[in-house]
Amino acid sequence: MSEAKSQVESLRKWVVEHKLRAVGCLWLSGITGSIAYNWSRPNMKPSVKIIHARLHAQALTLGALVGAALVEYYDVKKGTKTF
């Protein structure tokens, strides 16, 4: 159990140190997955598929930015990080 907790803590520490890189990777994986999903749907124009992929990735990125802000707030509130 402690090994799993240390892996989670290690991942959390990496995300805290590399917030923008984590959000960028999430955006890239989101837009790639959305394009792959939309391309399997034959009844849509390619332009609509790209627009849907961009909107899905944008929503995912906004969620990731909110999550990063919550982590930052938690660290400041807890006292582990100061400005």
PDB file of N, CA, C and O in Angstrom:
ATOM      1  N   MET A   1       0.824  -1.195   0.000  1.00  0.00           N
ATOM      2  CA  MET A   1       0.000   0.000   0.000  1.00  0.00           C
ATOM      3  C   MET A   1       0.868   1.258   0.000  1.00  0.00           C
ATOM      4  O   MET A   1       0.556   2.220  -0.660  1.00  0.00           O
ATOM      5  N   SER A   2       1.953   1.240   0.764  1.00  0.00           N
ATOM      6  CA  SER A   2       2.807   2.426   0.830  1.00  0.00           C
ATOM      7  C   SER A   2       3.537   2.651  -0.488  1.00  0.00           C
ATOM      8  O   SER A   2       3.837   3.781  -0.841  1.00  0.00           O
ATOM      9  N   GLU A   3       3.821   1.550  -1.222  1.00  0.00           N
ATOM     10  CA  GLU A   3       4.476   1.699  -2.518  1.00  0.00           C
ATOM     11  C   GLU A   3       3.555   2.393  -3.515  1.00  0.00           C
ATOM     12  O   GLU A   3       3.976   3.253  -4.273  1.00  0.00           O
ATOM     13  N   ALA A   4       2.266   2.031  -3.506  1.00  0.00           N
ATOM     14  CA  ALA A   4       1.297   2.677  -4.384  1.00  0.00           C
ATOM     15  C   ALA A   4       1.142   4.145  -4.010  1.00  0.00           C
ATOM     16  O   ALA A   4       1.028   5.011  -4.883  1.00  0.00           O
ATOM     17  N   LYS A   5       1.161   4.441  -2.719  1.00  0.00           N
ATOM     18  CA  LYS A   5       1.039   5.828  -2.278  1.00  0.00           C
ATOM     19  C   LYS A   5       2.268   6.622  -2.706  1.00  0.00           C
ATOM     20  O   LYS A   5       2.143   7.780  -3.110  1.00  0.00           O
ATOM     21  N   SER A   6       3.447   6.024  -2.648  1.00  0.00           N
ATOM     22  CA  SER A   6       4.642   6.748  -3.052  1.00  0.00           C
ATOM     23  C   SER A   6       4.645   7.017  -4.556  1.00  0.00           C
ATOM     24  O   SER A   6       5.131   8.042  -5.006  1.00  0.00           O
ATOM     25  N   GLN A   7       4.077   6.094  -5.356  1.00  0.00           N
ATOM     26  CA  GLN A   7       3.970   6.325  -6.791  1.00  0.00           C
ATOM     27  C   GLN A   7       2.998   7.461  -7.083  1.00  0.00           C
ATOM     28  O   GLN A   7       3.266   8.309  -7.931  1.00  0.00           O
ATOM     29  N   VAL A   8       1.889   7.480  -6.368  1.00  0.00           N
ATOM     30  CA  VAL A   8       0.913   8.557  -6.545  1.00  0.00           C
ATOM     31  C   VAL A   8       1.527   9.884  -6.110  1.00  0.00           C
ATOM     32  O   VAL A   8       1.381  10.903  -6.787  1.00  0.00           O
ATOM     33  N   GLU A   9       2.244   9.873  -5.003  1.00  0.00           N
ATOM     34  CA  GLU A   9       2.883  11.094  -4.520  1.00  0.00           C
ATOM     35  C   GLU A   9       3.961  11.562  -5.496  1.00  0.00           C
ATOM     36  O   GLU A   9       4.109  12.753  -5.737  1.00  0.00           O
ATOM     37  N   SER A  10       4.688  10.633  -6.066  1.00  0.00           N
ATOM     38  CA  SER A  10       5.706  10.974  -7.055  1.00  0.00           C
ATOM     39  C   SER A  10       5.072  11.598  -8.301  1.00  0.00           C
ATOM     40  O   SER A  10       5.569  12.592  -8.832  1.00  0.00           O
ATOM     41  N   LEU A  11       3.965  11.020  -8.757  1.00  0.00           N
ATOM     42  CA  LEU A  11       3.250  11.572  -9.912  1.00  0.00           C
ATOM     43  C   LEU A  11       2.705  12.956  -9.595  1.00  0.00           C
ATOM     44  O   LEU A  11       2.820  13.876 -10.408  1.00  0.00           O
ATOM     45  N   ARG A  12       2.127  13.127  -8.405  1.00  0.00           N
ATOM     46  CA  ARG A  12       1.590  14.428  -8.012  1.00  0.00           C
ATOM     47  C   ARG A  12       2.703  15.474  -7.958  1.00  0.00           C
ATOM     48  O   ARG A  12       2.535  16.603  -8.416  1.00  0.00           O
ATOM     49  N   LYS A  13       3.858  15.082  -7.446  1.00  0.00           N
ATOM     50  CA  LYS A  13       4.987  16.014  -7.357  1.00  0.00           C
ATOM     51  C   LYS A  13       5.449  16.430  -8.756  1.00  0.00           C
ATOM     52  O   LYS A  13       5.729  17.600  -9.004  1.00  0.00           O
ATOM     53  N   TRP A  14       5.500  15.457  -9.703  1.00  0.00           N
ATOM     54  CA  TRP A  14       5.905  15.786 -11.060  1.00  0.00           C
ATOM     55  C   TRP A  14       4.917  16.752 -11.704  1.00  0.00           C
ATOM     56  O   TRP A  14       5.314  17.703 -12.371  1.00  0.00           O
ATOM     57  N   VAL A  15       3.610  16.496 -11.512  1.00  0.00           N
ATOM     58  CA  VAL A  15       2.589  17.369 -12.097  1.00  0.00           C
ATOM     59  C   VAL A  15       2.682  18.777 -11.506  1.00  0.00           C
ATOM     60  O   VAL A  15       2.548  19.758 -12.223  1.00  0.00           O
ATOM     61  N   VAL A  16       2.947  18.873 -10.196  1.00  0.00           N
ATOM     62  CA  VAL A  16       3.069  20.189  -9.567  1.00  0.00           C
ATOM     63  C   VAL A  16       4.268  20.942 -10.144  1.00  0.00           C
ATOM     64  O   VAL A  16       4.189  22.146 -10.392  1.00  0.00           O
ATOM     65  N   GLU A  17       5.363  20.235 -10.383  1.00  0.00           N
ATOM     66  CA  GLU A  17       6.565  20.886 -10.908  1.00  0.00           C
ATOM     67  C   GLU A  17       6.456  21.212 -12.395  1.00  0.00           C
ATOM     68  O   GLU A  17       7.114  22.136 -12.876  1.00  0.00           O
ATOM     69  N   HIS A  18       5.664  20.469 -13.149  1.00  0.00           N
ATOM     70  CA  HIS A  18       5.554  20.640 -14.602  1.00  0.00           C
ATOM     71  C   HIS A  18       4.099  20.808 -15.009  1.00  0.00           C
ATOM     72  O   HIS A  18       3.584  20.056 -15.839  1.00  0.00           O
ATOM     73  N   LYS A  19       3.438  21.803 -14.471  1.00  0.00           N
ATOM     74  CA  LYS A  19       2.007  21.991 -14.730  1.00  0.00           C
ATOM     75  C   LYS A  19       1.696  22.184 -16.211  1.00  0.00           C
ATOM     76  O   LYS A  19       0.812  21.538 -16.753  1.00  0.00           O
ATOM     77  N   LEU A  20       2.405  23.090 -16.859  1.00  0.00           N
ATOM     78  CA  LEU A  20       2.088  23.386 -18.254  1.00  0.00           C
ATOM     79  C   LEU A  20       2.412  22.208 -19.161  1.00  0.00           C
ATOM     80  O   LEU A  20       1.682  21.938 -20.122  1.00  0.00           O
ATOM     81  N   ARG A  21       3.475  21.493 -18.876  1.00  0.00           N
ATOM     82  CA  ARG A  21       3.810  20.314 -19.664  1.00  0.00           C
ATOM     83  C   ARG A  21       2.728  19.251 -19.505  1.00  0.00           C
ATOM     84  O   ARG A  21       2.329  18.610 -20.478  1.00  0.00           O
ATOM     85  N   ALA A  22       2.219  19.073 -18.304  1.00  0.00           N
ATOM     86  CA  ALA A  22       1.162  18.090 -18.060  1.00  0.00           C
ATOM     87  C   ALA A  22      -0.121  18.485 -18.789  1.00  0.00           C
ATOM     88  O   ALA A  22      -0.780  17.643 -19.408  1.00  0.00           O
ATOM     89  N   VAL A  23      -0.468  19.764 -18.740  1.00  0.00           N
ATOM     90  CA  VAL A  23      -1.672  20.238 -19.439  1.00  0.00           C
ATOM     91  C   VAL A  23      -1.495  20.094 -20.949  1.00  0.00           C
ATOM     92  O   VAL A  23      -2.413  19.679 -21.656  1.00  0.00           O
ATOM     93  N   GLY A  24      -0.310  20.409 -21.455  1.00  0.00           N
ATOM     94  CA  GLY A  24      -0.041  20.264 -22.887  1.00  0.00           C
ATOM     95  C   GLY A  24      -0.129  18.823 -23.347  1.00  0.00           C
ATOM     96  O   GLY A  24      -0.691  18.527 -24.410  1.00  0.00           O
ATOM     97  N   CYS A  25       0.411  17.902 -22.567  1.00  0.00           N
ATOM     98  CA  CYS A  25       0.323  16.478 -22.907  1.00  0.00           C
ATOM     99  C   CYS A  25      -1.123  16.002 -22.872  1.00  0.00           C
ATOM    100  O   CYS A  25      -1.539  15.211 -23.724  1.00  0.00           O
ATOM    101  N   LEU A  26      -1.875  16.476 -21.902  1.00  0.00           N
ATOM    102  CA  LEU A  26      -3.284  16.111 -21.825  1.00  0.00           C
ATOM    103  C   LEU A  26      -4.045  16.649 -23.030  1.00  0.00           C
ATOM    104  O   LEU A  26      -4.881  15.964 -23.610  1.00  0.00           O
ATOM    105  N   TRP A  27      -3.733  17.882 -23.448  1.00  0.00           N
ATOM    106  CA  TRP A  27      -4.375  18.466 -24.629  1.00  0.00           C
ATOM    107  C   TRP A  27      -4.054  17.645 -25.868  1.00  0.00           C
ATOM    108  O   TRP A  27      -4.942  17.331 -26.668  1.00  0.00           O
ATOM    109  N   LEU A  28      -2.770  17.310 -26.023  1.00  0.00           N
ATOM    110  CA  LEU A  28      -2.357  16.552 -27.206  1.00  0.00           C
ATOM    111  C   LEU A  28      -3.025  15.182 -27.247  1.00  0.00           C
ATOM    112  O   LEU A  28      -3.530  14.764 -28.304  1.00  0.00           O
ATOM    113  N   SER A  29      -3.079  14.499 -26.135  1.00  0.00           N
ATOM    114  CA  SER A  29      -3.737  13.189 -26.118  1.00  0.00           C
ATOM    115  C   SER A  29      -5.245  13.343 -26.323  1.00  0.00           C
ATOM    116  O   SER A  29      -5.875  12.503 -26.975  1.00  0.00           O
ATOM    117  N   GLY A  30      -5.821  14.412 -25.818  1.00  0.00           N
ATOM    118  CA  GLY A  30      -7.253  14.650 -26.009  1.00  0.00           C
ATOM    119  C   GLY A  30      -7.612  14.908 -27.450  1.00  0.00           C
ATOM    120  O   GLY A  30      -8.596  14.356 -27.964  1.00  0.00           O
ATOM    121  N   ILE A  31      -6.837  15.750 -28.117  1.00  0.00           N
ATOM    122  CA  ILE A  31      -7.165  16.053 -29.513  1.00  0.00           C
ATOM    123  C   ILE A  31      -6.880  14.850 -30.404  1.00  0.00           C
ATOM    124  O   ILE A  31      -7.628  14.568 -31.338  1.00  0.00           O
ATOM    125  N   THR A  32      -5.841  14.076 -30.087  1.00  0.00           N
ATOM    126  CA  THR A  32      -5.543  12.874 -30.866  1.00  0.00           C
ATOM    127  C   THR A  32      -6.654  11.843 -30.715  1.00  0.00           C
ATOM    128  O   THR A  32      -7.124  11.270 -31.710  1.00  0.00           O
ATOM    129  N   GLY A  33      -7.089  11.625 -29.486  1.00  0.00           N
ATOM    130  CA  GLY A  33      -8.173  10.668 -29.256  1.00  0.00           C
ATOM    131  C   GLY A  33      -9.483  11.108 -29.883  1.00  0.00           C
ATOM    132  O   GLY A  33     -10.229  10.300 -30.436  1.00  0.00           O
ATOM    133  N   SER A  34      -9.754  12.403 -29.808  1.00  0.00           N
ATOM    134  CA  SER A  34     -10.997  12.908 -30.376  1.00  0.00           C
ATOM    135  C   SER A  34     -10.995  12.824 -31.902  1.00  0.00           C
ATOM    136  O   SER A  34     -12.014  12.484 -32.510  1.00  0.00           O
ATOM    137  N   ILE A  35      -9.857  13.126 -32.515  1.00  0.00           N
ATOM    138  CA  ILE A  35      -9.774  12.999 -33.972  1.00  0.00           C
ATOM    139  C   ILE A  35      -9.938  11.538 -34.376  1.00  0.00           C
ATOM    140  O   ILE A  35     -10.650  11.224 -35.330  1.00  0.00           O
ATOM    141  N   ALA A  36      -9.296  10.640 -33.641  1.00  0.00           N
ATOM    142  CA  ALA A  36      -9.419   9.210 -33.958  1.00  0.00           C
ATOM    143  C   ALA A  36     -10.875   8.750 -33.826  1.00  0.00           C
ATOM    144  O   ALA A  36     -11.375   7.989 -34.666  1.00  0.00           O
ATOM    145  N   TYR A  37     -11.552   9.205 -32.779  1.00  0.00           N
ATOM    146  CA  TYR A  37     -12.956   8.821 -32.594  1.00  0.00           C
ATOM    147  C   TYR A  37     -13.827   9.418 -33.693  1.00  0.00           C
ATOM    148  O   TYR A  37     -14.669   8.722 -34.278  1.00  0.00           O
ATOM    149  N   ASN A  38     -13.651  10.696 -33.981  1.00  0.00           N
ATOM    150  CA  ASN A  38     -14.494  11.355 -34.978  1.00  0.00           C
ATOM    151  C   ASN A  38     -14.252  10.805 -36.379  1.00  0.00           C
ATOM    152  O   ASN A  38     -15.155  10.792 -37.202  1.00  0.00           O
ATOM    153  N   TRP A  39     -13.027  10.373 -36.674  1.00  0.00           N
ATOM    154  CA  TRP A  39     -12.737   9.851 -38.005  1.00  0.00           C
ATOM    155  C   TRP A  39     -13.421   8.504 -38.227  1.00  0.00           C
ATOM    156  O   TRP A  39     -13.613   8.085 -39.354  1.00  0.00           O
ATOM    157  N   SER A  40     -13.821   7.832 -37.145  1.00  0.00           N
ATOM    158  CA  SER A  40     -14.526   6.559 -37.305  1.00  0.00           C
ATOM    159  C   SER A  40     -16.015   6.759 -37.583  1.00  0.00           C
ATOM    160  O   SER A  40     -16.724   5.796 -37.860  1.00  0.00           O
ATOM    161  N   ARG A  41     -16.465   7.980 -37.519  1.00  0.00           N
ATOM    162  CA  ARG A  41     -17.873   8.299 -37.789  1.00  0.00           C
ATOM    163  C   ARG A  41     -17.984   8.793 -39.233  1.00  0.00           C
ATOM    164  O   ARG A  41     -17.574   9.910 -39.540  1.00  0.00           O
ATOM    165  N   PRO A  42     -18.578   8.001 -40.128  1.00  0.00           N
ATOM    166  CA  PRO A  42     -18.547   8.332 -41.562  1.00  0.00           C
ATOM    167  C   PRO A  42     -19.534   9.408 -42.016  1.00  0.00           C
ATOM    168  O   PRO A  42     -19.409   9.906 -43.123  1.00  0.00           O
ATOM    169  N   ASN A  43     -20.480   9.818 -41.201  1.00  0.00           N
ATOM    170  CA  ASN A  43     -21.534  10.724 -41.666  1.00  0.00           C
ATOM    171  C   ASN A  43     -21.204  12.194 -41.452  1.00  0.00           C
ATOM    172  O   ASN A  43     -22.093  13.036 -41.535  1.00  0.00           O
ATOM    173  N   MET A  44     -19.956  12.521 -41.179  1.00  0.00           N
ATOM    174  CA  MET A  44     -19.592  13.914 -40.905  1.00  0.00           C
ATOM    175  C   MET A  44     -18.543  14.386 -41.902  1.00  0.00           C
ATOM    176  O   MET A  44     -17.706  13.615 -42.360  1.00  0.00           O
ATOM    177  N   LYS A  45     -18.581  15.683 -42.230  1.00  0.00           N
ATOM    178  CA  LYS A  45     -17.553  16.283 -43.077  1.00  0.00           C
ATOM    179  C   LYS A  45     -16.243  16.352 -42.296  1.00  0.00           C
ATOM    180  O   LYS A  45     -16.260  16.477 -41.068  1.00  0.00           O
ATOM    181  N   PRO A  46     -15.121  16.319 -42.989  1.00  0.00           N
ATOM    182  CA  PRO A  46     -13.830  16.432 -42.287  1.00  0.00           C
ATOM    183  C   PRO A  46     -13.682  17.732 -41.489  1.00  0.00           C
ATOM    184  O   PRO A  46     -13.099  17.732 -40.401  1.00  0.00           O
ATOM    185  N   SER A  47     -14.228  18.824 -42.000  1.00  0.00           N
ATOM    186  CA  SER A  47     -14.126  20.089 -41.269  1.00  0.00           C
ATOM    187  C   SER A  47     -14.891  20.030 -39.947  1.00  0.00           C
ATOM    188  O   SER A  47     -14.437  20.547 -38.930  1.00  0.00           O
ATOM    189  N   VAL A  48     -16.031  19.368 -39.938  1.00  0.00           N
ATOM    190  CA  VAL A  48     -16.825  19.221 -38.713  1.00  0.00           C
ATOM    191  C   VAL A  48     -16.104  18.305 -37.730  1.00  0.00           C
ATOM    192  O   VAL A  48     -16.094  18.552 -36.521  1.00  0.00           O
ATOM    193  N   LYS A  49     -15.460  17.273 -38.247  1.00  0.00           N
ATOM    194  CA  LYS A  49     -14.692  16.369 -37.394  1.00  0.00           C
ATOM    195  C   LYS A  49     -13.561  17.116 -36.684  1.00  0.00           C
ATOM    196  O   LYS A  49     -13.333  16.912 -35.491  1.00  0.00           O
ATOM    197  N   ILE A  50     -12.877  17.969 -37.405  1.00  0.00           N
ATOM    198  CA  ILE A  50     -11.771  18.739 -36.820  1.00  0.00           C
ATOM    199  C   ILE A  50     -12.292  19.734 -35.791  1.00  0.00           C
ATOM    200  O   ILE A  50     -11.707  19.900 -34.717  1.00  0.00           O
ATOM    201  N   ILE A  51     -13.402  20.389 -36.086  1.00  0.00           N
ATOM    202  CA  ILE A  51     -13.985  21.336 -35.139  1.00  0.00           C
ATOM    203  C   ILE A  51     -14.412  20.620 -33.861  1.00  0.00           C
ATOM    204  O   ILE A  51     -14.155  21.099 -32.754  1.00  0.00           O
ATOM    205  N   HIS A  52     -15.033  19.456 -33.979  1.00  0.00           N
ATOM    206  CA  HIS A  52     -15.439  18.695 -32.795  1.00  0.00           C
ATOM    207  C   HIS A  52     -14.230  18.257 -31.985  1.00  0.00           C
ATOM    208  O   HIS A  52     -14.249  18.316 -30.750  1.00  0.00           O
ATOM    209  N   ALA A  53     -13.188  17.837 -32.671  1.00  0.00           N
ATOM    210  CA  ALA A  53     -11.966  17.423 -31.964  1.00  0.00           C
ATOM    211  C   ALA A  53     -11.369  18.600 -31.201  1.00  0.00           C
ATOM    212  O   ALA A  53     -10.930  18.449 -30.054  1.00  0.00           O
ATOM    213  N   ARG A  54     -11.348  19.769 -31.816  1.00  0.00           N
ATOM    214  CA  ARG A  54     -10.809  20.952 -31.143  1.00  0.00           C
ATOM    215  C   ARG A  54     -11.647  21.317 -29.924  1.00  0.00           C
ATOM    216  O   ARG A  54     -11.110  21.640 -28.860  1.00  0.00           O
ATOM    217  N   LEU A  55     -12.965  21.243 -30.051  1.00  0.00           N
ATOM    218  CA  LEU A  55     -13.833  21.570 -28.916  1.00  0.00           C
ATOM    219  C   LEU A  55     -13.666  20.579 -27.769  1.00  0.00           C
ATOM    220  O   LEU A  55     -13.620  20.984 -26.605  1.00  0.00           O
ATOM    221  N   HIS A  56     -13.551  19.296 -28.087  1.00  0.00           N
ATOM    222  CA  HIS A  56     -13.345  18.294 -27.035  1.00  0.00           C
ATOM    223  C   HIS A  56     -12.011  18.526 -26.326  1.00  0.00           C
ATOM    224  O   HIS A  56     -11.931  18.476 -25.093  1.00  0.00           O
ATOM    225  N   ALA A  57     -10.965  18.778 -27.110  1.00  0.00           N
ATOM    226  CA  ALA A  57      -9.647  19.013 -26.511  1.00  0.00           C
ATOM    227  C   ALA A  57      -9.642  20.303 -25.693  1.00  0.00           C
ATOM    228  O   ALA A  57      -8.992  20.379 -24.647  1.00  0.00           O
ATOM    229  N   GLN A  58     -10.348  21.308 -26.154  1.00  0.00           N
ATOM    230  CA  GLN A  58     -10.420  22.570 -25.416  1.00  0.00           C
ATOM    231  C   GLN A  58     -11.124  22.369 -24.077  1.00  0.00           C
ATOM    232  O   GLN A  58     -10.668  22.882 -23.053  1.00  0.00           O
ATOM    233  N   ALA A  59     -12.197  21.620 -24.053  1.00  0.00           N
ATOM    234  CA  ALA A  59     -12.900  21.354 -22.797  1.00  0.00           C
ATOM    235  C   ALA A  59     -12.013  20.553 -21.848  1.00  0.00           C
ATOM    236  O   ALA A  59     -11.955  20.833 -20.644  1.00  0.00           O
ATOM    237  N   LEU A  60     -11.298  19.576 -22.375  1.00  0.00           N
ATOM    238  CA  LEU A  60     -10.385  18.781 -21.560  1.00  0.00           C
ATOM    239  C   LEU A  60      -9.271  19.653 -20.990  1.00  0.00           C
ATOM    240  O   LEU A  60      -8.892  19.523 -19.824  1.00  0.00           O
ATOM    241  N   THR A  61      -8.751  20.567 -21.784  1.00  0.00           N
ATOM    242  CA  THR A  61      -7.688  21.468 -21.334  1.00  0.00           C
ATOM    243  C   THR A  61      -8.190  22.410 -20.250  1.00  0.00           C
ATOM    244  O   THR A  61      -7.481  22.660 -19.265  1.00  0.00           O
ATOM    245  N   LEU A  62      -9.386  22.931 -20.398  1.00  0.00           N
ATOM    246  CA  LEU A  62      -9.942  23.796 -19.356  1.00  0.00           C
ATOM    247  C   LEU A  62     -10.099  23.027 -18.045  1.00  0.00           C
ATOM    248  O   LEU A  62      -9.799  23.556 -16.973  1.00  0.00           O
ATOM    249  N   GLY A  63     -10.551  21.788 -18.138  1.00  0.00           N
ATOM    250  CA  GLY A  63     -10.647  20.956 -16.942  1.00  0.00           C
ATOM    251  C   GLY A  63      -9.289  20.720 -16.309  1.00  0.00           C
ATOM    252  O   GLY A  63      -9.140  20.751 -15.083  1.00  0.00           O
ATOM    253  N   ALA A  64      -8.270  20.498 -17.124  1.00  0.00           N
ATOM    254  CA  ALA A  64      -6.917  20.287 -16.606  1.00  0.00           C
ATOM    255  C   ALA A  64      -6.373  21.557 -15.955  1.00  0.00           C
ATOM    256  O   ALA A  64      -5.695  21.490 -14.921  1.00  0.00           O
ATOM    257  N   LEU A  65      -6.650  22.705 -16.539  1.00  0.00           N
ATOM    258  CA  LEU A  65      -6.201  23.968 -15.948  1.00  0.00           C
ATOM    259  C   LEU A  65      -6.882  24.224 -14.610  1.00  0.00           C
ATOM    260  O   LEU A  65      -6.252  24.694 -13.661  1.00  0.00           O
ATOM    261  N   VAL A  66      -8.161  23.900 -14.518  1.00  0.00           N
ATOM    262  CA  VAL A  66      -8.869  24.031 -13.240  1.00  0.00           C
ATOM    263  C   VAL A  66      -8.271  23.070 -12.215  1.00  0.00           C
ATOM    264  O   VAL A  66      -8.051  23.440 -11.056  1.00  0.00           O
ATOM    265  N   GLY A  67      -7.964  21.858 -12.644  1.00  0.00           N
ATOM    266  CA  GLY A  67      -7.331  20.896 -11.748  1.00  0.00           C
ATOM    267  C   GLY A  67      -5.968  21.373 -11.274  1.00  0.00           C
ATOM    268  O   GLY A  67      -5.628  21.243 -10.092  1.00  0.00           O
ATOM    269  N   ALA A  68      -5.170  21.952 -12.171  1.00  0.00           N
ATOM    270  CA  ALA A  68      -3.859  22.481 -11.792  1.00  0.00           C
ATOM    271  C   ALA A  68      -4.009  23.644 -10.823  1.00  0.00           C
ATOM    272  O   ALA A  68      -3.219  23.779  -9.871  1.00  0.00           O
ATOM    273  N   ALA A  69      -5.019  24.479 -11.023  1.00  0.00           N
ATOM    274  CA  ALA A  69      -5.258  25.588 -10.099  1.00  0.00           C
ATOM    275  C   ALA A  69      -5.661  25.066  -8.721  1.00  0.00           C
ATOM    276  O   ALA A  69      -5.232  25.613  -7.697  1.00  0.00           O
ATOM    277  N   LEU A  70      -6.465  24.010  -8.680  1.00  0.00           N
ATOM    278  CA  LEU A  70      -6.855  23.422  -7.396  1.00  0.00           C
ATOM    279  C   LEU A  70      -5.659  22.813  -6.667  1.00  0.00           C
ATOM    280  O   LEU A  70      -5.537  22.947  -5.446  1.00  0.00           O
ATOM    281  N   VAL A  71      -4.771  22.162  -7.403  1.00  0.00           N
ATOM    282  CA  VAL A  71      -3.564  21.607  -6.793  1.00  0.00           C
ATOM    283  C   VAL A  71      -2.701  22.720  -6.232  1.00  0.00           C
ATOM    284  O   VAL A  71      -2.176  22.630  -5.116  1.00  0.00           O
ATOM    285  N   GLU A  72      -2.565  23.791  -6.980  1.00  0.00           N
ATOM    286  CA  GLU A  72      -1.768  24.938  -6.522  1.00  0.00           C
ATOM    287  C   GLU A  72      -2.394  25.549  -5.273  1.00  0.00           C
ATOM    288  O   GLU A  72      -1.702  25.868  -4.301  1.00  0.00           O
ATOM    289  N   TYR A  73      -3.700  25.708  -5.285  1.00  0.00           N
ATOM    290  CA  TYR A  73      -4.405  26.262  -4.129  1.00  0.00           C
ATOM    291  C   TYR A  73      -4.218  25.368  -2.907  1.00  0.00           C
ATOM    292  O   TYR A  73      -3.964  25.851  -1.801  1.00  0.00           O
ATOM    293  N   TYR A  74      -4.332  24.054  -3.108  1.00  0.00           N
ATOM    294  CA  TYR A  74      -4.171  23.104  -2.014  1.00  0.00           C
ATOM    295  C   TYR A  74      -2.758  23.191  -1.434  1.00  0.00           C
ATOM    296  O   TYR A  74      -2.586  23.163  -0.221  1.00  0.00           O
ATOM    297  N   ASP A  75      -1.745  23.280  -2.295  1.00  0.00           N
ATOM    298  CA  ASP A  75      -0.368  23.367  -1.810  1.00  0.00           C
ATOM    299  C   ASP A  75      -0.119  24.655  -1.017  1.00  0.00           C
ATOM    300  O   ASP A  75       0.549  24.627   0.002  1.00  0.00           O
ATOM    301  N   VAL A  76      -0.668  25.760  -1.486  1.00  0.00           N
ATOM    302  CA  VAL A  76      -0.495  27.024  -0.761  1.00  0.00           C
ATOM    303  C   VAL A  76      -1.258  26.987   0.553  1.00  0.00           C
ATOM    304  O   VAL A  76      -0.750  27.394   1.606  1.00  0.00           O
ATOM    305  N   LYS A  77      -2.478  26.458   0.518  1.00  0.00           N
ATOM    306  CA  LYS A  77      -3.296  26.389   1.739  1.00  0.00           C
ATOM    307  C   LYS A  77      -2.675  25.458   2.776  1.00  0.00           C
ATOM    308  O   LYS A  77      -2.697  25.731   3.964  1.00  0.00           O
ATOM    309  N   LYS A  78      -2.121  24.348   2.305  1.00  0.00           N
ATOM    310  CA  LYS A  78      -1.494  23.386   3.202  1.00  0.00           C
ATOM    311  C   LYS A  78      -0.176  23.916   3.769  1.00  0.00           C
ATOM    312  O   LYS A  78       0.263  23.495   4.833  1.00  0.00           O
ATOM    313  N   GLY A  79       0.447  24.842   3.060  1.00  0.00           N
ATOM    314  CA  GLY A  79       1.688  25.433   3.540  1.00  0.00           C
ATOM    315  C   GLY A  79       2.931  24.791   2.977  1.00  0.00           C
ATOM    316  O   GLY A  79       4.038  25.104   3.384  1.00  0.00           O
ATOM    317  N   THR A  80       2.759  23.867   2.014  1.00  0.00           N
ATOM    318  CA  THR A  80       3.936  23.224   1.426  1.00  0.00           C
ATOM    319  C   THR A  80       4.581  24.089   0.364  1.00  0.00           C
ATOM    320  O   THR A  80       5.701  23.829  -0.033  1.00  0.00           O
ATOM    321  N   LYS A  81       3.881  25.115  -0.090  1.00  0.00           N
ATOM    322  CA  LYS A  81       4.419  25.986  -1.128  1.00  0.00           C
ATOM    323  C   LYS A  81       4.015  27.412  -0.817  1.00  0.00           C
ATOM    324  O   LYS A  81       2.874  27.687  -0.458  1.00  0.00           O
ATOM    325  N   THR A  82       4.948  28.328  -0.934  1.00  0.00           N
ATOM    326  CA  THR A  82       4.656  29.738  -0.747  1.00  0.00           C
ATOM    327  C   THR A  82       5.089  30.500  -1.983  1.00  0.00           C
ATOM    328  O   THR A  82       5.924  30.048  -2.755  1.00  0.00           O
ATOM    329  N   PHE A  83       4.544  31.665  -2.144  1.00  0.00           N
ATOM    330  CA  PHE A  83       4.898  32.481  -3.303  1.00  0.00           C
ATOM    331  C   PHE A  83       6.079  33.292  -3.018  1.00  0.00           C
ATOM    332  O   PHE A  83       6.682  33.883  -2.533  1.00  0.00           O
TER     333      PHE A  83
END
